[in-house]
XYZ file of C-alpha atoms in Angstrom:
166
model
C 96.863 26.855 173.032
C 99.348 28.554 175.347
C 99.950 32.293 175.638
C 103.277 32.122 173.765
C 101.692 30.576 170.656
C 98.790 33.010 170.776
C 101.194 35.951 170.925
C 103.264 34.488 168.092
C 100.147 34.136 165.935
C 99.163 37.699 166.798
C 102.610 38.987 165.719
C 102.277 37.129 162.417
C 98.817 38.611 161.905
C 100.246 42.107 162.601
C 103.024 41.552 160.055
C 100.609 40.367 157.350
C 98.219 43.201 158.168
C 101.012 45.781 157.753
C 102.062 44.107 154.503
C 98.534 44.412 153.129
C 98.381 48.092 154.161
C 101.722 48.840 152.479
C 100.736 46.954 149.313
C 97.548 49.048 149.045
C 99.360 52.302 149.806
C 102.114 51.565 147.273
C 99.654 50.556 144.550
C 97.608 53.723 145.175
C 100.714 55.944 145.069
C 101.892 54.347 141.805
C 98.450 54.938 140.262
C 98.374 58.526 141.510
C 101.821 59.169 140.016
C 100.704 57.700 136.687
C 97.537 59.836 136.646
C 99.524 62.983 137.448
C 101.492 62.632 134.214
C 104.730 63.473 136.022
C 107.760 63.156 133.777
C 111.345 62.222 134.615
C 112.472 65.871 134.523
C 110.020 66.793 137.288
C 110.965 63.714 139.319
C 114.664 64.557 138.891
C 114.018 68.061 140.249
C 112.321 66.512 143.314
C 115.254 64.201 143.968
C 117.724 67.112 143.563
C 115.744 69.015 146.191
C 115.878 65.970 148.473
C 119.661 65.743 147.997
C 120.096 69.421 148.919
C 118.004 69.017 152.039
C 119.782 65.785 152.966
C 123.118 67.570 152.683
C 122.121 70.624 154.694
C 119.703 69.103 157.228
C 120.323 65.341 157.211
C 116.825 64.769 155.825
C 115.647 61.223 155.113
C 112.445 60.605 153.179
C 109.916 57.826 153.594
C 109.928 55.558 150.589
C 107.868 52.593 149.438
C 109.046 50.199 146.771
C 108.155 46.870 145.272
C 110.430 43.853 145.803
C 110.135 40.761 143.628
C 110.290 37.612 145.741
C 111.952 34.335 144.685
C 108.543 32.969 143.646
C 107.960 36.016 141.377
C 105.421 37.726 143.625
C 105.801 41.482 144.170
C 105.500 42.817 147.747
C 105.756 46.389 148.973
C 108.610 47.288 151.316
C 109.104 50.446 153.355
C 112.183 52.431 154.276
C 113.860 55.815 154.688
C 115.918 57.199 151.814
C 118.875 59.537 152.329
C 119.571 61.047 148.894
C 123.295 61.707 148.471
C 123.447 63.002 144.902
C 121.669 63.079 141.562
C 123.764 62.384 138.473
C 122.484 63.184 134.983
C 124.751 61.916 132.210
C 124.334 60.498 128.737
C 120.552 60.760 128.761
C 120.090 58.844 132.019
C 119.503 60.140 135.518
C 120.748 58.198 138.496
C 120.278 58.820 142.184
C 122.857 57.670 144.725
C 121.297 57.148 148.119
C 121.333 55.167 151.339
C 118.268 53.098 152.188
C 117.274 52.171 155.729
C 114.692 49.418 155.367
C 111.972 49.613 158.019
C 109.594 46.872 156.876
C 109.781 43.707 154.792
C 107.448 40.734 155.092
C 110.385 38.438 155.881
C 111.720 40.567 158.742
C 108.651 42.524 159.831
C 109.207 45.955 161.372
C 112.898 46.902 161.411
C 113.991 49.634 163.820
C 116.509 52.057 162.249
C 119.954 50.982 163.415
C 119.048 47.294 163.797
C 120.126 46.661 160.212
C 122.824 48.607 158.319
C 121.840 51.087 155.617
C 122.151 49.845 152.042
C 123.851 51.946 149.373
C 121.501 52.056 146.374
C 121.571 53.491 142.884
C 118.168 54.432 141.503
C 117.385 55.287 137.903
C 114.699 57.800 136.932
C 113.125 57.321 133.518
C 110.000 57.984 131.486
C 107.834 55.039 130.492
C 104.945 54.534 128.130
C 101.809 53.565 130.083
C 99.443 51.475 128.010
C 96.119 50.520 129.558
C 92.974 52.171 128.249
C 94.981 55.009 126.702
C 98.608 55.593 125.876
C 100.335 58.175 128.002
C 103.815 58.903 129.274
C 104.679 58.495 132.900
C 107.712 58.349 135.128
C 109.300 55.510 137.027
C 112.121 55.082 139.553
C 113.763 51.653 139.775
C 116.814 50.388 141.570
C 119.657 50.081 139.097
C 121.937 47.831 141.175
C 119.284 45.245 142.154
C 116.512 44.554 139.634
C 114.288 42.959 142.304
C 113.533 46.431 143.765
C 111.346 48.599 141.523
C 108.787 51.397 141.499
C 110.240 53.557 144.257
C 107.790 56.139 145.562
C 109.511 58.660 147.820
C 107.312 61.041 149.791
C 108.754 64.572 149.939
C 106.303 65.498 152.704
C 107.314 62.702 155.129
C 110.769 63.612 156.401
C 112.987 62.710 159.348
C 116.206 64.420 160.354
C 117.277 62.070 163.145
C 118.464 59.059 161.114
C 121.895 60.253 159.956
C 123.733 58.307 162.721
C 122.321 55.074 161.230
C 123.620 55.789 157.744
């Protein structure tokens, strides 16, 4: 085996390793959100705060989400979310944002600026969680592409240097 093929295999291993890490982190964050009992009103307030900070400081927030593949499998993806505005009308709450993807299994690590930002519309809603008990929880899904669901945006992981890439 030559050095080039060894390095190629190593890069594939790194990509799959990162994918596994993101899948575990996303699953854990979704479970933590469900256990917290957070409702859509509280989540909406968080996104409004993110929009204010994005407007005044250019803040982008780390986000993980699940993307359904063509074969039906769900894989975690990573990116930075720039929240433009939160719109509450007719009983639904939507978030308009720009998403800079920074990791997908297909593309591996994506450096901000290598790929254009995607305009996304997210919807925040309450859901009934039925496992061992019935409880209400909150969920954020992409409204304009049903393959992307369960957005988890971390308010404590922020960057202010990505605005030129939006």
